[in-house]
mmCIF file of C-alpha atoms in Angstrom:
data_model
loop_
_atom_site.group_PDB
_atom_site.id
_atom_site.type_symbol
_atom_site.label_atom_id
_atom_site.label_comp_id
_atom_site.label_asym_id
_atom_site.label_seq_id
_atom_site.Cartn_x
_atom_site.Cartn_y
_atom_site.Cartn_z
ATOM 1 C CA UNK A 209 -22.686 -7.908 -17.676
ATOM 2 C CA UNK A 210 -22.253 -10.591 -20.469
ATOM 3 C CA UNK A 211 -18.826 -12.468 -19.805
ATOM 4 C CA UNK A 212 -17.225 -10.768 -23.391
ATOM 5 C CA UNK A 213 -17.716 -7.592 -21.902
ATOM 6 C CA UNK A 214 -16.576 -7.417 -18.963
ATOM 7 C CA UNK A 215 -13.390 -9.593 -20.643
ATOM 8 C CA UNK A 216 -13.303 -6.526 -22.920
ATOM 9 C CA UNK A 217 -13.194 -4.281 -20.074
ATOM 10 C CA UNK A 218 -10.247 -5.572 -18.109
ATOM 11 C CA UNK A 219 -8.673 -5.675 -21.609
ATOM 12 C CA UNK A 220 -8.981 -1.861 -22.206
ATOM 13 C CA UNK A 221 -8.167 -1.681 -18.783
ATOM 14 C CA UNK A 222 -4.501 -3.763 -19.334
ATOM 15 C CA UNK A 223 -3.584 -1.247 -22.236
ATOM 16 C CA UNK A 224 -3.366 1.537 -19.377
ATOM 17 C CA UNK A 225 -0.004 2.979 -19.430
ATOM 18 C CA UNK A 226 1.897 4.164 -16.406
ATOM 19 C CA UNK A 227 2.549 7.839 -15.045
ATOM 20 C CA UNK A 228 6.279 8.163 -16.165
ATOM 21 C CA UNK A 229 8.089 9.107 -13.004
ATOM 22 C CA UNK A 230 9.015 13.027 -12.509
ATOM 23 C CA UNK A 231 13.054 13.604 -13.352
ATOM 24 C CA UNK A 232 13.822 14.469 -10.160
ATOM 25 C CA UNK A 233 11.874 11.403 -8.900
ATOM 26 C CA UNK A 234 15.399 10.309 -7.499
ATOM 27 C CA UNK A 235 16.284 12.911 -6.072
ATOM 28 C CA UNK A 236 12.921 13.457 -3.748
ATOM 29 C CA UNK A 237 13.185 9.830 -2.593
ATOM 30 C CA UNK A 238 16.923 10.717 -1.051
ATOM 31 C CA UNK A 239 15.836 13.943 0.123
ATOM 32 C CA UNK A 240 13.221 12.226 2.023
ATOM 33 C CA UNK A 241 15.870 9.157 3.116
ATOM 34 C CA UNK A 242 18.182 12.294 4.315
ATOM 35 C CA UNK A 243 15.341 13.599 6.313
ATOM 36 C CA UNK A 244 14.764 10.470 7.886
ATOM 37 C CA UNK A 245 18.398 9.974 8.899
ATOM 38 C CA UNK A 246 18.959 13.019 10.358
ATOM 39 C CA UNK A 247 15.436 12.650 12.720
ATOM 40 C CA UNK A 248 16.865 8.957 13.675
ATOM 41 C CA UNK A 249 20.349 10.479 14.522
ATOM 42 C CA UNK A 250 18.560 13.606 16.614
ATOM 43 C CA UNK A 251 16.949 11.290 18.599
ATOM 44 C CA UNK A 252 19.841 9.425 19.627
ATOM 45 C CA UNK A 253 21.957 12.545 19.934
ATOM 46 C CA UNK A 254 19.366 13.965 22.019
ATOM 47 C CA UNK A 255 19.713 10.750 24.406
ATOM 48 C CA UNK A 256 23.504 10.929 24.570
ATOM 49 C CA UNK A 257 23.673 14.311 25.393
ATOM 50 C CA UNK A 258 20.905 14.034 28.086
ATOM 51 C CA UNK A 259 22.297 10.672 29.700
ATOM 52 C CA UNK A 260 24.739 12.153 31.971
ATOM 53 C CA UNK A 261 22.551 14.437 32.951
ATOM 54 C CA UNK A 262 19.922 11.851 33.665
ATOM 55 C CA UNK A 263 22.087 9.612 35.246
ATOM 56 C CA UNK A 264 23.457 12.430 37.371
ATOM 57 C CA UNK A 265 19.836 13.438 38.418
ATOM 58 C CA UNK A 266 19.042 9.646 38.743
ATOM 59 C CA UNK A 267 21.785 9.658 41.663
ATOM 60 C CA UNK A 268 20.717 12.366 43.290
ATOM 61 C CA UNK A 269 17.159 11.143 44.021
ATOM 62 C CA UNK A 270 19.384 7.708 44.996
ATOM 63 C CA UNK A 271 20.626 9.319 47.263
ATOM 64 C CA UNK A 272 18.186 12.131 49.028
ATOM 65 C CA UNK A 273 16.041 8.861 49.633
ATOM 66 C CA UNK A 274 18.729 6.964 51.494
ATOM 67 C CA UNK A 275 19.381 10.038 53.147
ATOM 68 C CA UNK A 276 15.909 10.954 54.255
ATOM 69 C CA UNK A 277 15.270 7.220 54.775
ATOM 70 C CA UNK A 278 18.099 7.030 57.426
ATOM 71 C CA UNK A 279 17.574 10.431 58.957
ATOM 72 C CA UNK A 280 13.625 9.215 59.823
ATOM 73 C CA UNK A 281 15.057 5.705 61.189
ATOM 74 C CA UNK A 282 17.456 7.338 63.185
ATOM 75 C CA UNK A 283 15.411 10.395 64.969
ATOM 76 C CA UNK A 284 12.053 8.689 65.269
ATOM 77 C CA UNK A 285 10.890 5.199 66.874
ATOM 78 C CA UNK A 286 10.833 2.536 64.979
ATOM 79 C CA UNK A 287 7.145 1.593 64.005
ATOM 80 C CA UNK A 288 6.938 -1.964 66.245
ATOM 81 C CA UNK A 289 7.670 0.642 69.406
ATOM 82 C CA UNK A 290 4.929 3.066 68.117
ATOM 83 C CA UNK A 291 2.420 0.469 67.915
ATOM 84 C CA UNK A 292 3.433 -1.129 70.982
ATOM 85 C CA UNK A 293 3.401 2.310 73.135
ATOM 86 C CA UNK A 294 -0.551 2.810 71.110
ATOM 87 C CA UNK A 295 -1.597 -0.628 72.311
ATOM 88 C CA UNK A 296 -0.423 0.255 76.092
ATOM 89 C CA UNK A 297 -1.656 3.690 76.583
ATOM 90 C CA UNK A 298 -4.742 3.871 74.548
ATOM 91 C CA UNK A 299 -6.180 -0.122 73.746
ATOM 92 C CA UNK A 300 -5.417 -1.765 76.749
ATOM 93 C CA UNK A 301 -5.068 1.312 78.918
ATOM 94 C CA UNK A 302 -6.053 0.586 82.739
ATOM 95 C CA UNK A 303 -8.919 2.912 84.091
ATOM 96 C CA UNK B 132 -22.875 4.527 -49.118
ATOM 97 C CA UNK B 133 -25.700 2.059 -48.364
ATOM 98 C CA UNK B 134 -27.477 1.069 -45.340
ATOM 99 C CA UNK B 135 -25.665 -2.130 -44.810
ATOM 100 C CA UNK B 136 -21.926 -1.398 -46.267
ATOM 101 C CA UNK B 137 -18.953 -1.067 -43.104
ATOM 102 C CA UNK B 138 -17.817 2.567 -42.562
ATOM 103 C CA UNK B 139 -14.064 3.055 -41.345
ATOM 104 C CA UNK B 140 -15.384 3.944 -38.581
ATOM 105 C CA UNK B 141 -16.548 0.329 -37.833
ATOM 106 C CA UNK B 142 -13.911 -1.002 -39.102
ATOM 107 C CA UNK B 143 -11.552 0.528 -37.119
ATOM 108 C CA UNK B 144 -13.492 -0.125 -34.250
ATOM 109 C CA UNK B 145 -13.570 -3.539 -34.453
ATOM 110 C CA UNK B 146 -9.927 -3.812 -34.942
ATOM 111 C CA UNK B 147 -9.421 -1.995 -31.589
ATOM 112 C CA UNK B 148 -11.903 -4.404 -30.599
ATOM 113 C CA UNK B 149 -10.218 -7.003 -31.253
ATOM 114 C CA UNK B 150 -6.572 -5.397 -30.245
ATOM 115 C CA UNK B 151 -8.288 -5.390 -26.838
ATOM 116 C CA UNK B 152 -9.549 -8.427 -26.704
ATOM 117 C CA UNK B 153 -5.932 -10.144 -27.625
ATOM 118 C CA UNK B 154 -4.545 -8.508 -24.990
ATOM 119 C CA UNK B 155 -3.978 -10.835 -22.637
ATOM 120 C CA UNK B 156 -2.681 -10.240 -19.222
ATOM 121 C CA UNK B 157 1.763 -10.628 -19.418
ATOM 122 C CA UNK B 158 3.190 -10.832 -16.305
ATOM 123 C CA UNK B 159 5.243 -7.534 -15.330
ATOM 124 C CA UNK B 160 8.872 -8.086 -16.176
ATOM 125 C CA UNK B 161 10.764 -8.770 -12.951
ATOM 126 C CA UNK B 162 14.853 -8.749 -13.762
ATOM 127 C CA UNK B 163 15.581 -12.288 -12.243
ATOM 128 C CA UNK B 164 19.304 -11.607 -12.454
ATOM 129 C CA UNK B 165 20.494 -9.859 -8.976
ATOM 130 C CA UNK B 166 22.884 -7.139 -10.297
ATOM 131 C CA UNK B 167 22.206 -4.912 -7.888
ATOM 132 C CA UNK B 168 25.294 -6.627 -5.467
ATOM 133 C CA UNK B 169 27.612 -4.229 -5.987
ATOM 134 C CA UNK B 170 24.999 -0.613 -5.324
ATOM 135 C CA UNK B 171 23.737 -2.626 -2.087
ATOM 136 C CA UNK B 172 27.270 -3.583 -1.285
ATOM 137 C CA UNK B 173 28.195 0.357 -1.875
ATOM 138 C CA UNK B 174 24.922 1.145 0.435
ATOM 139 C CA UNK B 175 26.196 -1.002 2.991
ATOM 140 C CA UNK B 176 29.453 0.329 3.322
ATOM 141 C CA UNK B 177 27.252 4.057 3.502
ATOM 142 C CA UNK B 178 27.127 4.937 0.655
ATOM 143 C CA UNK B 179 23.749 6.848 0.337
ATOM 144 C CA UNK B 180 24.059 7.979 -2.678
ATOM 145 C CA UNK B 181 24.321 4.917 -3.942
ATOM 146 C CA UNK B 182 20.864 4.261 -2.917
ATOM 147 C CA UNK B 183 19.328 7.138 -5.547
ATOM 148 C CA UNK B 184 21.005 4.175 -8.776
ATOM 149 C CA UNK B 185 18.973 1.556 -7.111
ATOM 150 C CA UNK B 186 15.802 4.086 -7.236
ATOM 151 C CA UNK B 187 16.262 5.116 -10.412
ATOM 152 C CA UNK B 188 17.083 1.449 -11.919
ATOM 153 C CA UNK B 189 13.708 0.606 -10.341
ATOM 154 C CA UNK B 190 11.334 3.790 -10.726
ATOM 155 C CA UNK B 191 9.515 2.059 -13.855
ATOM 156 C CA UNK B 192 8.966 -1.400 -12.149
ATOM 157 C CA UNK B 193 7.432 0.448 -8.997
ATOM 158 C CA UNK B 194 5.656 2.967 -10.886
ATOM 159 C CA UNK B 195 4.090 0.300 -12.967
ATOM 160 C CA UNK B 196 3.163 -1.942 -10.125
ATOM 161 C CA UNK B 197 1.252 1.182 -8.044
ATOM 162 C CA UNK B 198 -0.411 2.835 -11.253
ATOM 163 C CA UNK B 199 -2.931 0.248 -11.079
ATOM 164 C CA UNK B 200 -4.402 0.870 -7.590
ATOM 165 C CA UNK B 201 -4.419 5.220 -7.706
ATOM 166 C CA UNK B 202 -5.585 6.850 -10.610
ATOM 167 C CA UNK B 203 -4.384 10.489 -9.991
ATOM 168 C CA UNK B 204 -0.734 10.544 -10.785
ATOM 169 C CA UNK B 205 0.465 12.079 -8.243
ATOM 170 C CA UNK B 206 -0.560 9.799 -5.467
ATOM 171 C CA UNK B 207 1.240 7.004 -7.386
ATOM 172 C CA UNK B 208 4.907 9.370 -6.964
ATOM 173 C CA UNK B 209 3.711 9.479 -3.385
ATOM 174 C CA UNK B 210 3.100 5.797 -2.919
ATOM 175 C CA UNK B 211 6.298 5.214 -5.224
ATOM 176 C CA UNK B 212 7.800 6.965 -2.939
ATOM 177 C CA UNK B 213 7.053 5.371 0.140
ATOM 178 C CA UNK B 214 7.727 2.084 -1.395
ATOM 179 C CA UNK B 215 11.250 3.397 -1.807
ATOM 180 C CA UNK B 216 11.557 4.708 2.054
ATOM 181 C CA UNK B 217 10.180 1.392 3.169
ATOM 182 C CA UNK B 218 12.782 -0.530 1.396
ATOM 183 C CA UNK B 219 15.700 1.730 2.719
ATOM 184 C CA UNK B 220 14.768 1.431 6.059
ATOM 185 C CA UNK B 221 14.530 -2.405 5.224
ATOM 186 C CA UNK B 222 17.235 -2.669 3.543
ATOM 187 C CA UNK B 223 19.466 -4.601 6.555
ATOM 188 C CA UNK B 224 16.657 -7.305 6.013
ATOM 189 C CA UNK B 225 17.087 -8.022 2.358
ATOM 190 C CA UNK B 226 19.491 -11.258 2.364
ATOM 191 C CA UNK B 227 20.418 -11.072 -1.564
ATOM 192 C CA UNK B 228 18.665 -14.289 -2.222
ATOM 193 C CA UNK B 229 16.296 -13.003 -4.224
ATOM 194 C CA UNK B 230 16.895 -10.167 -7.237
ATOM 195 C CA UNK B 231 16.253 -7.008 -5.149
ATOM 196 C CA UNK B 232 13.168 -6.136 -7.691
ATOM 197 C CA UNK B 233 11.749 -9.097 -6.186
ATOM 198 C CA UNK B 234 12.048 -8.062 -2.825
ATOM 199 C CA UNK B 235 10.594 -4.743 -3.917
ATOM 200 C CA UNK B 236 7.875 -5.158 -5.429
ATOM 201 C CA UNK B 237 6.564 -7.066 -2.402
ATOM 202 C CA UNK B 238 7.019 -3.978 -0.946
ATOM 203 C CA UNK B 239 5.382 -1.872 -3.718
ATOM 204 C CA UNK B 240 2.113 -4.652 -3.337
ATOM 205 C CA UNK B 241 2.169 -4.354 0.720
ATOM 206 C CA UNK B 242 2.114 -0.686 -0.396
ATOM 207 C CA UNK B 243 -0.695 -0.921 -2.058
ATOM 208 C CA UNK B 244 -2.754 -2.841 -0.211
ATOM 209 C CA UNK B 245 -2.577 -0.543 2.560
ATOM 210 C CA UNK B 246 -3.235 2.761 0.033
ATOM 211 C CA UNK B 247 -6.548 0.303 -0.368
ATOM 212 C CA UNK B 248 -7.312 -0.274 3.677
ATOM 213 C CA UNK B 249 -6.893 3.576 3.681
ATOM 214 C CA UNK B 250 -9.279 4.186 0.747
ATOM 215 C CA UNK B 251 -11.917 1.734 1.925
ATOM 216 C CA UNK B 252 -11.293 3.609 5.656
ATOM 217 C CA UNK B 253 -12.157 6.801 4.122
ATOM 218 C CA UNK B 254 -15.152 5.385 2.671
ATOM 219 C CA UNK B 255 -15.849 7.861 -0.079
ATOM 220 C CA UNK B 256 -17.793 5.885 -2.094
ATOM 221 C CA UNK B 257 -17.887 6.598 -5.701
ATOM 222 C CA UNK B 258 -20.857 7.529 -7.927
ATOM 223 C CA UNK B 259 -22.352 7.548 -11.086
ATOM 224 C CA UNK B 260 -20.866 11.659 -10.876
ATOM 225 C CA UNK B 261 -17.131 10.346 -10.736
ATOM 226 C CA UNK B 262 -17.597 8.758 -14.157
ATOM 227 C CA UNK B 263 -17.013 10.275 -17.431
ATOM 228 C CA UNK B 264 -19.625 10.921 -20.331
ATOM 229 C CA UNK B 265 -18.002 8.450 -22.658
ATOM 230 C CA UNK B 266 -17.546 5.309 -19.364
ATOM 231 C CA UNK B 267 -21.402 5.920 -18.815
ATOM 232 C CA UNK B 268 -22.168 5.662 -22.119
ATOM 233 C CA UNK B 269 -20.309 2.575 -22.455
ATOM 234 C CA UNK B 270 -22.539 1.344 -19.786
ATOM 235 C CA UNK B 271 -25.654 2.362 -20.992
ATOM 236 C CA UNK B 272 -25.021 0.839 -24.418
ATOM 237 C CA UNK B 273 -24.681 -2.773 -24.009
ATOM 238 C CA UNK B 274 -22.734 -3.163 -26.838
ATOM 239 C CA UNK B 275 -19.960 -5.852 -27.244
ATOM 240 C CA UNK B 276 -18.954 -4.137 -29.742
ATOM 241 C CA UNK B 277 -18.149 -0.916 -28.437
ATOM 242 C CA UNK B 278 -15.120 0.561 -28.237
ATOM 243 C CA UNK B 279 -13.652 1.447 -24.756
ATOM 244 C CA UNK B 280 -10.514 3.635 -23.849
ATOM 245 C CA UNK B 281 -8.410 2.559 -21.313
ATOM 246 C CA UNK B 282 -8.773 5.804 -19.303
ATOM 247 C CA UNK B 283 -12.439 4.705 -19.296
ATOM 248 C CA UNK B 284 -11.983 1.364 -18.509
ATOM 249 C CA UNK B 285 -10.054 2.410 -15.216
ATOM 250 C CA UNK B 286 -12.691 4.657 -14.597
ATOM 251 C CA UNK B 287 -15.743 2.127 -15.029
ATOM 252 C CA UNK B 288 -13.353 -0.978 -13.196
ATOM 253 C CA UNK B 289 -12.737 1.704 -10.366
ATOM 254 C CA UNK B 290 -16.087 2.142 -9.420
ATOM 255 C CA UNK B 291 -17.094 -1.599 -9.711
ATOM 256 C CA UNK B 292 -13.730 -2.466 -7.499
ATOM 257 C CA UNK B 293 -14.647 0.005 -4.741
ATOM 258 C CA UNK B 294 -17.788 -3.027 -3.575
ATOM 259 C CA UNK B 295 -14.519 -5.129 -3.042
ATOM 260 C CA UNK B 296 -12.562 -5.876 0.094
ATOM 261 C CA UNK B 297 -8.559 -4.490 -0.676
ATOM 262 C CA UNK B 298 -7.580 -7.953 -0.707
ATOM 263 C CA UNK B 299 -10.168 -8.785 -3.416
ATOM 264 C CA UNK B 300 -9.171 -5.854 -4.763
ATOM 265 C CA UNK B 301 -5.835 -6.183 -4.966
ATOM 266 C CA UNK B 302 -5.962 -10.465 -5.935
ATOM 267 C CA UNK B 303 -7.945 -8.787 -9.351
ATOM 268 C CA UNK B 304 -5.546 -6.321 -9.860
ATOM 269 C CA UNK B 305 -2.325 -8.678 -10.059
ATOM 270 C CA UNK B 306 -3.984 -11.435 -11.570
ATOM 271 C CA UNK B 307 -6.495 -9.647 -14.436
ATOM 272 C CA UNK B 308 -4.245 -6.588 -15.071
ATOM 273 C CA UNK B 309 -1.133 -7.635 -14.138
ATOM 274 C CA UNK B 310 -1.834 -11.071 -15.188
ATOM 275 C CA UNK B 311 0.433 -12.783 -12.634
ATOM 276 C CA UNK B 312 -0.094 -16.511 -11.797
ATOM 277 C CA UNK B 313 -1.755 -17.552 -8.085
ATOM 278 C CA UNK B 314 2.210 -18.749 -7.115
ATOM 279 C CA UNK B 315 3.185 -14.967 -7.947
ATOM 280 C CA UNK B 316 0.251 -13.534 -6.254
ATOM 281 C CA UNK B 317 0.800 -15.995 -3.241
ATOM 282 C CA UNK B 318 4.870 -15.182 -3.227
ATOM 283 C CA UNK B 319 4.019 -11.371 -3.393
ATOM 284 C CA UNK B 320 1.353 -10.951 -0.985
ATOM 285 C CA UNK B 321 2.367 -14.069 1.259
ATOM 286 C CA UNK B 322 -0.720 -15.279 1.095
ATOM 287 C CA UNK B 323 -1.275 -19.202 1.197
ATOM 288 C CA UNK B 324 -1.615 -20.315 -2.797
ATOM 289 C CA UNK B 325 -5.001 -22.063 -1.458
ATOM 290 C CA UNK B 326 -6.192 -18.652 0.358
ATOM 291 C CA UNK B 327 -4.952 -16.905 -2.814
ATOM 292 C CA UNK B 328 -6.641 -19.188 -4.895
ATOM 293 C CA UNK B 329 -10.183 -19.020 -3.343
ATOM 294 C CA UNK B 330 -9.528 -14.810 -3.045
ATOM 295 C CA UNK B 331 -9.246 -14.734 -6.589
ATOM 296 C CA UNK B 332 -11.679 -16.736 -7.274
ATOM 297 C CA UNK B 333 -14.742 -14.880 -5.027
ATOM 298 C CA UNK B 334 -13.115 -11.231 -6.282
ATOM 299 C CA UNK B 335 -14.001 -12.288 -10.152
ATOM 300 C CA UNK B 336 -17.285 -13.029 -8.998
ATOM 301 C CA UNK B 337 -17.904 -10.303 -6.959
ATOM 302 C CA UNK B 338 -16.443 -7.697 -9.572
ATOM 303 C CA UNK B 339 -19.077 -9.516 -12.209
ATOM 304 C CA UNK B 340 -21.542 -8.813 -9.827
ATOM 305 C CA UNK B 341 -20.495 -4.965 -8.974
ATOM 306 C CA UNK B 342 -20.569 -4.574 -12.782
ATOM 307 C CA UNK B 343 -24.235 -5.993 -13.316
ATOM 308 C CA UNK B 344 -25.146 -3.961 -10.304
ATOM 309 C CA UNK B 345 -23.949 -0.898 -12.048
ATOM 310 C CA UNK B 346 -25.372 -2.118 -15.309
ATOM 311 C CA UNK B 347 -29.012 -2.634 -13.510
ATOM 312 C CA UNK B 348 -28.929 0.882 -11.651
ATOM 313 C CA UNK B 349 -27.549 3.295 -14.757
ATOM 314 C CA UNK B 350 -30.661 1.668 -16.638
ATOM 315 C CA UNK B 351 -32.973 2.349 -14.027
ATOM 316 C CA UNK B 352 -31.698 5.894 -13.912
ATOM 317 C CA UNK B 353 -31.882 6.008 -17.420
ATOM 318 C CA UNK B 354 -35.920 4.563 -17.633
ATOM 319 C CA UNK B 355 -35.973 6.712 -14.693
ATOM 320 C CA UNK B 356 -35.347 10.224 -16.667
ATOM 321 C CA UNK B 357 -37.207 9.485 -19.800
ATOM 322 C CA UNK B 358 -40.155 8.902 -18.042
#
């Protein structure tokens, strides 16, 4: 394409004349802001009102794991006396 | 009428020639005064509505900056749209320095250049089909002197622009259409002015290229049917 032409081109392409927005162009950009706040404030509503749940549930593991943790300390050997009775009666047993 | 005498016809055609050809790219009008202080002041302070002035004080400058990457009018309300979204949930960023149109547009071009990505994604290259009787004609013809809508321009310039990267496409688009200078181009996209500079620079090749592609293959389709 000769260089006048394609000049001539862009030129009729320049003249091009934008859409003129819709009248309630406004309006459907704030509808779509509103929508956006309200999803952003659900979330963190949704959060709050879980937390203390959460946190309470969050405890409550806390604290069946110490539990169990101490009960199985207490009631069975400790694991250096396991492996030590092992070694003596099975490893190193005397025939 | 003789052989040789002007009709109107080609008369008026060469004026709209030459209308066309004096049109030289003019840099969109960006408002360099920031009087938007006191609606982003009012947004601040949450006011929402507030927010729906600002869009409507700026529908035409985004409008006008989008029209030339989409075609169907519709998409450009969408991507208008989402220029406007992207701004309100930027809007704690925006420091005043600037006029906000400046700020937005950026936004409307960032906007735009990923509408492009998307296209180029999508890869639904267009054909021959896509254009209209009077583009392909325009084509086939050869003719300086021809007249050319815009409609068909957009149409012809579409299909050429699709061979282009979106940056390439976009460089072309702000600097041939829009007629923005490589500073603008290189404020607005944040490219380097050098990396602008050599963008532009390949794109106007490449488009000249795209074009004499197309020029080449609707003869050959032409030779093609008559024989």
């Amino acid at each position: 394409m000769n260089p006048k032409r394609m000049e001539m081109l862009l030129a009729a392409a320049r003249t091009a004349t934008a859409p003129e927005p819709s009248p309630n162009f406004a309006e459907r950009v704030m509808h779509s802001v509103r929508r956006e706040q309200r999803s952003a404030a659900g979330l963190f509503d949704q959060i709050s009102s879980l937390f203390p749940r959460l946190a309470l549930a969050a405890v409550a593991v806390l604290a069946l794991c110490v539990a169990a943790d101490f009960y199985f300390t207490q009631s069975e050997a400790s694991l250096a006396t396991s492996v030590q009775q092992v070694t003596e009666q099975w490893l190193f047993a005397r025939n | 009428m003789s052989a040789g005498a002007a009709t109107l016809d080609d008369v008026m055609g060469a004026v709209v020639v030459h209308a066309a050809l004096d049109s030289r790219p003019r840099p969109r009008t960006i408002p360099q005064v920031n009087d938007d202080a006191p609606l982003l002041e009012r947004i601040r302070q949450g006011d929402t509505d507030a927010f729906a002035e600002l869009v409507r004080r700026h529908q035409t400058l985004v409008f006008g900056i989008l029209h030339r990457y989409e075609r169907d009018a519709h998409r450009v309300e969408d991507l208008s749209q989402e220029t406007f979204l992207k701004a309100w949930k930027a809007l704690e960023q925006f420091d005043g320095r600037a006029p906000f149109a400046h700020w937005l547009s950026r936004i409307a071009v960032n906007v735009a250049l990923d509408h492009l990505r998307k296209r180029k994604r999508a890869e639904n290259e267009l054909s021959f089909d896509d254009l209209g009787p009077d583009a392909l004609e325009w084509l086939q013809s050869g003719d300086s002197q021809a007249e050319l809508r815009a409609s068909q321009a957009r149409e012809l310039l579409d299909l050429a622009l699709r061979r282009l990267s979106p940056q390439e496409q976009l460089v072309l688009t702000l600097q041939e259409l829009d007629g923005h200078s490589i500073e603008d181009i290189s404020r607005l996209t944040g490219w380097s002015r050098v990396a602008t500079r050599v963008r532009a620079f390949r794109a106007r090749q490449k488009l000249r290229q795209a074009l004499e592609d197309l020029e080449a293959s609707v003869d050959s389709d032409k030779k093609g049917k008559m024989s």
